[in-house]
Structures are given as C-alpha cells and as structure tokens.
PDB file of C-alpha atoms and ligand atoms in Angstrom:
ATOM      1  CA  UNK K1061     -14.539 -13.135   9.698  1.00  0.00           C
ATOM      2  CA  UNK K1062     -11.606 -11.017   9.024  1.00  0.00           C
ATOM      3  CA  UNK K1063      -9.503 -10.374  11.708  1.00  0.00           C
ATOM      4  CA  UNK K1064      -8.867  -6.466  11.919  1.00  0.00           C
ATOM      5  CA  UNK K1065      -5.256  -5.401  12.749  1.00  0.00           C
ATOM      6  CA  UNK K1066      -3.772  -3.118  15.040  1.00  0.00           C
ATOM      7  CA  UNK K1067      -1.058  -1.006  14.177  1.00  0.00           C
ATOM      8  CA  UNK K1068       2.280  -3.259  14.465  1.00  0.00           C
ATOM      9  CA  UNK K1069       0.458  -6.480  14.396  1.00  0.00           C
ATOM     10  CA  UNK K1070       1.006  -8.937  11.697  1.00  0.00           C
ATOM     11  CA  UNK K1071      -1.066 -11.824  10.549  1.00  0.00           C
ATOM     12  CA  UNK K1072      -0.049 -14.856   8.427  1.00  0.00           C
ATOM     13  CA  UNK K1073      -1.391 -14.961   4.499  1.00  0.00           C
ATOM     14  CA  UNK K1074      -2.148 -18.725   3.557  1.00  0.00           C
ATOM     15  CA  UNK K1075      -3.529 -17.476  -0.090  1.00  0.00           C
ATOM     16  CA  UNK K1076      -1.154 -17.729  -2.811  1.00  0.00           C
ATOM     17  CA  UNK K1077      -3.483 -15.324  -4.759  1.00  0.00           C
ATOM     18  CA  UNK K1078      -5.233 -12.167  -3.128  1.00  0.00           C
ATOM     19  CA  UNK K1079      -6.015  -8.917  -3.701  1.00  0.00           C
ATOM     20  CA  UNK K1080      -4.421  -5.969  -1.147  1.00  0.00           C
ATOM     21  CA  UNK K1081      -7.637  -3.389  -1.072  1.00  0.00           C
ATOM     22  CA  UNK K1082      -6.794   0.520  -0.234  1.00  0.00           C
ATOM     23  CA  UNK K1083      -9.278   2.809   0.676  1.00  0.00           C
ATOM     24  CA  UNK K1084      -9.709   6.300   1.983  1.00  0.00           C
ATOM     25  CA  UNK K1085     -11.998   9.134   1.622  1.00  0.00           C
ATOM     26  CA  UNK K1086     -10.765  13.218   1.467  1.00  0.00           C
ATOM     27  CA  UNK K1087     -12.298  16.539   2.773  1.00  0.00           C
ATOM     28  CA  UNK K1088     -11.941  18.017  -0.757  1.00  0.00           C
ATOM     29  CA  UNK K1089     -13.328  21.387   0.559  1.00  0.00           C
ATOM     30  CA  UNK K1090     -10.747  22.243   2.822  1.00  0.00           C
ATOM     31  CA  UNK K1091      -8.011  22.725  -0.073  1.00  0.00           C
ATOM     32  CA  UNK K1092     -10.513  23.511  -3.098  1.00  0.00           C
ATOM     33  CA  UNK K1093      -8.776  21.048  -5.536  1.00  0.00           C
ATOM     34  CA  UNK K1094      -9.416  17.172  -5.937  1.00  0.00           C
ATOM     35  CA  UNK K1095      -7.288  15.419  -3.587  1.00  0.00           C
ATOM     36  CA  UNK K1096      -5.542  12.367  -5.315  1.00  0.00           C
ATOM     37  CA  UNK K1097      -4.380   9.632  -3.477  1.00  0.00           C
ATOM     38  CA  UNK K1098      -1.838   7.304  -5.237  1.00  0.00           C
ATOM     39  CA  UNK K1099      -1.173   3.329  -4.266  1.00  0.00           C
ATOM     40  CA  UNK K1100       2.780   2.214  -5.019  1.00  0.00           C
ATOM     41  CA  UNK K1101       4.328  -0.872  -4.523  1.00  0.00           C
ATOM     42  CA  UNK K1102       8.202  -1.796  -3.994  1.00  0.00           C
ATOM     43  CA  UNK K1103       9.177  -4.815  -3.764  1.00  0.00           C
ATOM     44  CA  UNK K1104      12.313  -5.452  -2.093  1.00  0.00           C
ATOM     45  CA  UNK K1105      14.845  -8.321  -1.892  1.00  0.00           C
ATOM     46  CA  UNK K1106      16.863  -9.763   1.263  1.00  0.00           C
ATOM     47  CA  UNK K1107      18.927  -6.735   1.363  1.00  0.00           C
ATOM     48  CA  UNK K1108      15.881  -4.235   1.931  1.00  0.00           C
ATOM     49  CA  UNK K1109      16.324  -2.939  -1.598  1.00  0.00           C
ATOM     50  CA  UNK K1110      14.024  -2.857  -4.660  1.00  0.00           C
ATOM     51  CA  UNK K1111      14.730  -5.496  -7.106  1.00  0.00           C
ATOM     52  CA  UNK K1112      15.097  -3.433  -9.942  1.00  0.00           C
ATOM     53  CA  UNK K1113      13.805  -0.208 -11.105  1.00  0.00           C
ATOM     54  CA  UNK K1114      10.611  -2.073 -12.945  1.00  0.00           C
ATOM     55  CA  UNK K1115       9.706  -4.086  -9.349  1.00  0.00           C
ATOM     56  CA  UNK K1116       8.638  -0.079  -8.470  1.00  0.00           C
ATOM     57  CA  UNK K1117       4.517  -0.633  -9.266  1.00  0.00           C
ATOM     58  CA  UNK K1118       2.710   2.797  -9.401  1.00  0.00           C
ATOM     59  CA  UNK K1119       0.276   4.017 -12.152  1.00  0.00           C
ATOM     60  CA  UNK K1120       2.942   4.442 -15.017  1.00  0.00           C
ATOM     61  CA  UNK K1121       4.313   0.926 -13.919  1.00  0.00           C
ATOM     62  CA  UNK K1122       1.396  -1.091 -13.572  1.00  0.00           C
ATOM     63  CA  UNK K1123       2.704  -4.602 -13.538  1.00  0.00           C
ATOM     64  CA  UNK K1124       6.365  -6.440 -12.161  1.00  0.00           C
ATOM     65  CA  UNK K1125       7.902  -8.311 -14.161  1.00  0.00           C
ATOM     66  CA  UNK K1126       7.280 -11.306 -13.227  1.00  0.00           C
ATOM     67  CA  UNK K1127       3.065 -10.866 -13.507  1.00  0.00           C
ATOM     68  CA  UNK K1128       2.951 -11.405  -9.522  1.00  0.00           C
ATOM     69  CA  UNK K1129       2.156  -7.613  -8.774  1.00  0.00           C
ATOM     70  CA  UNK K1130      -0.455  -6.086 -10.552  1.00  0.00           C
ATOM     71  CA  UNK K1131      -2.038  -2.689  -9.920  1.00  0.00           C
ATOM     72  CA  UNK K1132      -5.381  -2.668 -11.536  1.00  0.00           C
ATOM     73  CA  UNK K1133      -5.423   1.324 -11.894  1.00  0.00           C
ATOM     74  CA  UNK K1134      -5.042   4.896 -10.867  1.00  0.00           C
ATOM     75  CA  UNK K1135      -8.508   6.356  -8.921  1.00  0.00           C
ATOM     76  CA  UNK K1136      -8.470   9.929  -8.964  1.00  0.00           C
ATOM     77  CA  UNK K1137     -11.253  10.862  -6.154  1.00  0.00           C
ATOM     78  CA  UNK K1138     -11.370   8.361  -3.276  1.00  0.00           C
ATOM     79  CA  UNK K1139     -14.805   8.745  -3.951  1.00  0.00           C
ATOM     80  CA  UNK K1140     -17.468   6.137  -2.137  1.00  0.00           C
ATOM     81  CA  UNK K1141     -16.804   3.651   0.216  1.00  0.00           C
ATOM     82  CA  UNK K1142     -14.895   0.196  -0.499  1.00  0.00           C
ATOM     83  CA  UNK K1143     -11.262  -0.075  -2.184  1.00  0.00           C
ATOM     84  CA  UNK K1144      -9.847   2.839  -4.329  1.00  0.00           C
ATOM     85  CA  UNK K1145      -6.961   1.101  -5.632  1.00  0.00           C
ATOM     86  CA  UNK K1146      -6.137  -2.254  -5.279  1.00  0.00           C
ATOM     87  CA  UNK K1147      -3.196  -4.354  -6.214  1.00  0.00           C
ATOM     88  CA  UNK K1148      -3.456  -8.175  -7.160  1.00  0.00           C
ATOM     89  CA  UNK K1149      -0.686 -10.616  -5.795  1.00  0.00           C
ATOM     90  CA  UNK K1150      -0.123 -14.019  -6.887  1.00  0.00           C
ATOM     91  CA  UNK K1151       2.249 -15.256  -4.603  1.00  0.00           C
ATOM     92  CA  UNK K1152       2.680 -18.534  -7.351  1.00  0.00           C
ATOM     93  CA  UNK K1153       4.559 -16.484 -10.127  1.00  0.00           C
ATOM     94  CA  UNK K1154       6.974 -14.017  -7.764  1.00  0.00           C
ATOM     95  CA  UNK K1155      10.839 -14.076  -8.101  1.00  0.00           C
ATOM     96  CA  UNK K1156      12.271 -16.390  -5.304  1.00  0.00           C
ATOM     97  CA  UNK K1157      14.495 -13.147  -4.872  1.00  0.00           C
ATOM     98  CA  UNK K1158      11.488 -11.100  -3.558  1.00  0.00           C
ATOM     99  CA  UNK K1159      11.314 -10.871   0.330  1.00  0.00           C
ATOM    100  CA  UNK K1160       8.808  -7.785   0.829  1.00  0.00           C
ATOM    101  CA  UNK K1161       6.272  -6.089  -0.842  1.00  0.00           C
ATOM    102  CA  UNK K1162       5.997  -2.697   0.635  1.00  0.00           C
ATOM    103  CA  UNK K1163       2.500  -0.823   0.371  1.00  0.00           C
ATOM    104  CA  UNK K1164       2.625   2.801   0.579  1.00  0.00           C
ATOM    105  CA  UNK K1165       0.199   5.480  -0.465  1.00  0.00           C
ATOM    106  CA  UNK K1166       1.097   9.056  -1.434  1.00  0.00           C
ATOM    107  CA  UNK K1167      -0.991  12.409  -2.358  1.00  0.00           C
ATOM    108  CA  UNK K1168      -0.552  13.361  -5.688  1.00  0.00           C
ATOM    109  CA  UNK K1169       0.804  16.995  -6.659  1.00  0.00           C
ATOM    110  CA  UNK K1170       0.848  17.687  -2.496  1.00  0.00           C
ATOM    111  CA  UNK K1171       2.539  20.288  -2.383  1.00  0.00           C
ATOM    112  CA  UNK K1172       1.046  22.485  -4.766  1.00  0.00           C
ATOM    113  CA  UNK K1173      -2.258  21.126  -3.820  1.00  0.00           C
ATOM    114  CA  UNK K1174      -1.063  22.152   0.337  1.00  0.00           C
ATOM    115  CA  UNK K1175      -2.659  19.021   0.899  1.00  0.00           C
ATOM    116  CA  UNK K1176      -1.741  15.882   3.613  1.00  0.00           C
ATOM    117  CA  UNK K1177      -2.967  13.011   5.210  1.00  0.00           C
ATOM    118  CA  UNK K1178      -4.458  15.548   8.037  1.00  0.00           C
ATOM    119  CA  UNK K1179      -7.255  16.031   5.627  1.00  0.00           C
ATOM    120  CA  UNK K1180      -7.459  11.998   4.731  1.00  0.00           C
ATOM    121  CA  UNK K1181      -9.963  10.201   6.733  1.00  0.00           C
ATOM    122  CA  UNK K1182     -11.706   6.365   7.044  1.00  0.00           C
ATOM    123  CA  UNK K1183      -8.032   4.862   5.327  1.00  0.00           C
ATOM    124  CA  UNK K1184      -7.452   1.203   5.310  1.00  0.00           C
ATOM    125  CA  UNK K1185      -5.714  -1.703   4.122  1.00  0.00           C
ATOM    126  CA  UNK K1186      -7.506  -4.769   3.365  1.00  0.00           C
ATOM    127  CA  UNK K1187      -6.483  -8.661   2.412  1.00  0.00           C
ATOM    128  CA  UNK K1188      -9.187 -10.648   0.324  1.00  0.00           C
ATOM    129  CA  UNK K1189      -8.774 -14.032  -0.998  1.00  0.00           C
ATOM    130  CA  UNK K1190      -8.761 -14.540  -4.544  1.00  0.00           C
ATOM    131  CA  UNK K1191     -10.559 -17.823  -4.455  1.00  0.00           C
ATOM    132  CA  UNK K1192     -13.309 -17.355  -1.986  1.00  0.00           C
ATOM    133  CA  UNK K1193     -13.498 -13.330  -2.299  1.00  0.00           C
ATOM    134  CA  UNK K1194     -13.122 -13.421   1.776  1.00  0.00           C
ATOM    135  CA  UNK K1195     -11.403 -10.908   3.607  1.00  0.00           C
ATOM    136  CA  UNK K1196      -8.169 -11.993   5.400  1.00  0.00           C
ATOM    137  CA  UNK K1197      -7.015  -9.516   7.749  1.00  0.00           C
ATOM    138  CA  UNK K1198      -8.068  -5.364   7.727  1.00  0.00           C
ATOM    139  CA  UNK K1199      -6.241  -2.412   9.173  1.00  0.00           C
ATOM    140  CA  UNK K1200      -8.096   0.844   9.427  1.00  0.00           C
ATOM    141  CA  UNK K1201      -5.805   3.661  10.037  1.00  0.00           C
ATOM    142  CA  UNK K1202      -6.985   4.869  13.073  1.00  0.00           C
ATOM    143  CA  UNK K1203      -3.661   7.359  13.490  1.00  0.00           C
ATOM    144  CA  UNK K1204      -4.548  11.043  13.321  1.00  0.00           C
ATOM    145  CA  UNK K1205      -1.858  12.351  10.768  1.00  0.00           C
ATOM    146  CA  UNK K1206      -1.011  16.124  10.088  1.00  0.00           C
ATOM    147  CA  UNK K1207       1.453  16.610   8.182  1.00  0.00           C
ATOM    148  CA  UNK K1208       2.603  13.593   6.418  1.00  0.00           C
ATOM    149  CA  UNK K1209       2.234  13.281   2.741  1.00  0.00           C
ATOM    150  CA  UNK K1210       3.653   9.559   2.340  1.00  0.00           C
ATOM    151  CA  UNK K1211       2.173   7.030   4.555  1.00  0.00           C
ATOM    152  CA  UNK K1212       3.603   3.102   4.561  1.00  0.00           C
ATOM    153  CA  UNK K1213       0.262   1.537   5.211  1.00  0.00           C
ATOM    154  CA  UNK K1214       1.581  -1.936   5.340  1.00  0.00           C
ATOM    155  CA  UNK K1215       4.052  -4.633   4.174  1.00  0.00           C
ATOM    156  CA  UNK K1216       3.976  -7.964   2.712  1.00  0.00           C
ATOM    157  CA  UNK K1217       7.157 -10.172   3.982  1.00  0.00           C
ATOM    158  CA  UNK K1218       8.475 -13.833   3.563  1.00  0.00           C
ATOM    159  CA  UNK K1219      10.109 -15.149   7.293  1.00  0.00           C
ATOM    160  CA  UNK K1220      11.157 -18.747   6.233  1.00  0.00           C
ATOM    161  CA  UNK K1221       8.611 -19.629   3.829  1.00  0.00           C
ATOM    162  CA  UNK K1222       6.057 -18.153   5.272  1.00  0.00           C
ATOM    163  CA  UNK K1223       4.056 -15.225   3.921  1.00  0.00           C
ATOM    164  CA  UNK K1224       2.845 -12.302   6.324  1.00  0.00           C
ATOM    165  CA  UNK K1225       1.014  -8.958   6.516  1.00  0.00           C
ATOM    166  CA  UNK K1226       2.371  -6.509   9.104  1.00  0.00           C
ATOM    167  CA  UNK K1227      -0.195  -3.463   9.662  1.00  0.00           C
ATOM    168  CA  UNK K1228       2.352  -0.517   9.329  1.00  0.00           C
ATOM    169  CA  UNK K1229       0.847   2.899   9.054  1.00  0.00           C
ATOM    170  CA  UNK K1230       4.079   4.941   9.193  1.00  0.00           C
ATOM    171  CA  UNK K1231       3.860   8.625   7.359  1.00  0.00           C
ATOM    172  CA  UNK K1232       6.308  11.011   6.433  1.00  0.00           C
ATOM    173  CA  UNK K1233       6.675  14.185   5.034  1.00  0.00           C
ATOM    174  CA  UNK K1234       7.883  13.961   1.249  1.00  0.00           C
ATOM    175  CA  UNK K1235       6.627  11.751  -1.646  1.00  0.00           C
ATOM    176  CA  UNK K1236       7.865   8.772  -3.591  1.00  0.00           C
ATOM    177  CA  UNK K1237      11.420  10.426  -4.092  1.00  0.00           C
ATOM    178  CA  UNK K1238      11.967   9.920  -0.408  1.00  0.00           C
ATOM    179  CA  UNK K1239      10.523   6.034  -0.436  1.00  0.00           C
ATOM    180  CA  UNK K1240      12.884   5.879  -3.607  1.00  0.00           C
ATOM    181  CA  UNK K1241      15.861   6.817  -2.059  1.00  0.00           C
ATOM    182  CA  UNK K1242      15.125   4.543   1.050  1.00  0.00           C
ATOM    183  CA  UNK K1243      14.818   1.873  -1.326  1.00  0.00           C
ATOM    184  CA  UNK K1244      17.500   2.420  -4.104  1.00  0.00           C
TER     185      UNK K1244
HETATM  186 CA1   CA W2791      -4.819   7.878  -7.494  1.00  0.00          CA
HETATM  187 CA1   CA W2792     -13.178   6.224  -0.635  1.00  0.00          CA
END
C-alpha cells in the first residue's frame, strides 16, 4: 500500500530506481484554449543551487547529464486519469554533488492563455518502484489554488545518505523564470 502524504510530510525512498508520476486534469472550457501543464526538474547541489544549466530537465532538456534524470516527454492535454508526465530517477548513476531534485509543474503560455492552477483540479505526485512497479508514497494536492501559475509539487533530498520525498505543494505566481532565478 502506498502511503499517501500530507502536505509537509516526507517519507523515506529505499529504491535506487523509480519513477516520480504527475498528474492533473484541467477545466479547458473555462479559458477556451488547451491548458498545458509542463513537469521541470532542477536539481540542486549543497548550496541550494542548480548544478549547471543542463541539470535544468524540462521538455527541450529531457535528460541530466549524468542519465539519472530522465523526463520521458511533454503531454499536452492532461487528458485521462493516471500520470501525465513522469520523470525516471536512478538514484545509482547521479553526481555525488546532487543534494535535491526539485519537482515543479508550470502552465504553459499562462498568461496569454489567462489560465492558473484555480482551473487545475485532481493534481498529484506519485513514487513507483522501478522494480516491482509499486507505488511508494502519493500526494494529491488537495490545496485550492487561484492564482498561482508555478506550483513546487514536491522535492527529492539526500539528509546523510539517505534519500527522501517531502510533499511540497507550494505555488506562485510567475513561471520557470522565477524558479530560475531562485535557483541560479
Ligand atoms: Ca506539458
Ligand atoms: Ca489527467
């Protein structure tokens, strides 16, 4: 059985190789244009800072350099239930460097679109092990947004050795610029 997160909470990850799951599901007709949610990865180093401008995974940067973060590909609908977009981690081939993987999602085109994560609904951030295909932990994002366009759903960090998942589920207005800069 999974165990299903709460916002703040955080769960040890004992698989070296999983796959983080991202779903969500849009009222299309209340903006009259498709509604394109984007996954994006940064992964960080002690100092809170991405690694380098290729450890920024999105869907023109599909892969870090070291193979251990790997986005398998940009969904344009949310249609249907289950993952969107999901990014595959294999915790055996990452940088020793790398402290935090930091999973955010982002609307694409939002602001011409006048679109937000007010009209974003059944989101969530999912762990499944690689080897057994089991789900680890799930968050749903139970937070009514409005105006956010940028929401951290959750992080990936190393305390000691040890690898966790912390259910975040922070928004903010802006896009990736403003993740960029926070990162840079
Ligand atoms: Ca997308
Ligand atoms: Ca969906």
């Amino acid at each position: 059985m999974a165990i299903n997160l709460q916002k703040g909470q955080r769960e040890n990850i004992n698989a070296p190789k999983f796959t983080i799951g991202l779903g969500w599901d849009t009222n299309e007709s209340s903006t009259g244009s498709d509604f394109d949610l984007d996954a994006s990865v940064f992964i960080l180093g002690d100092n809170k800072k991405i690694v380098s401008d290729s450890h920024f995974i999105f869907y023109n940067n599909l892969s870090s350099p070291d193979g251990a973060v790997v986005h398998t590909g940009d969904n344009l609908t949310g249609d249907g239930d289950g993952d969107d977009e999901q990014v595959k981690i294999d915790l055996t081939k990452i940088t020793p460097t790398v402290k935090e993987i930091c999973i955010v999602v982002t609307i694409h085109d939002s602001e011409a679109r006048k679109q937000n994560f007010g009209q974003v609904r059944n989101s969530f951030i999912r762990i499944v092990d690689d080897s057994n295909n089991t789900e680890i932990v799930k968050y749903e994002l139970e937070e009514d947004f409005s105006i956010e366009t940028a929401v951290e759903f959750g992080r990936i960090y190393n305390r000691e050795g040890q690898w966790k998942f912390e259910a975040v589920g922070m928004g903010q207005k802006g896009g990736l610029e403003e993740f960029l800069n926070k990162y840079n």
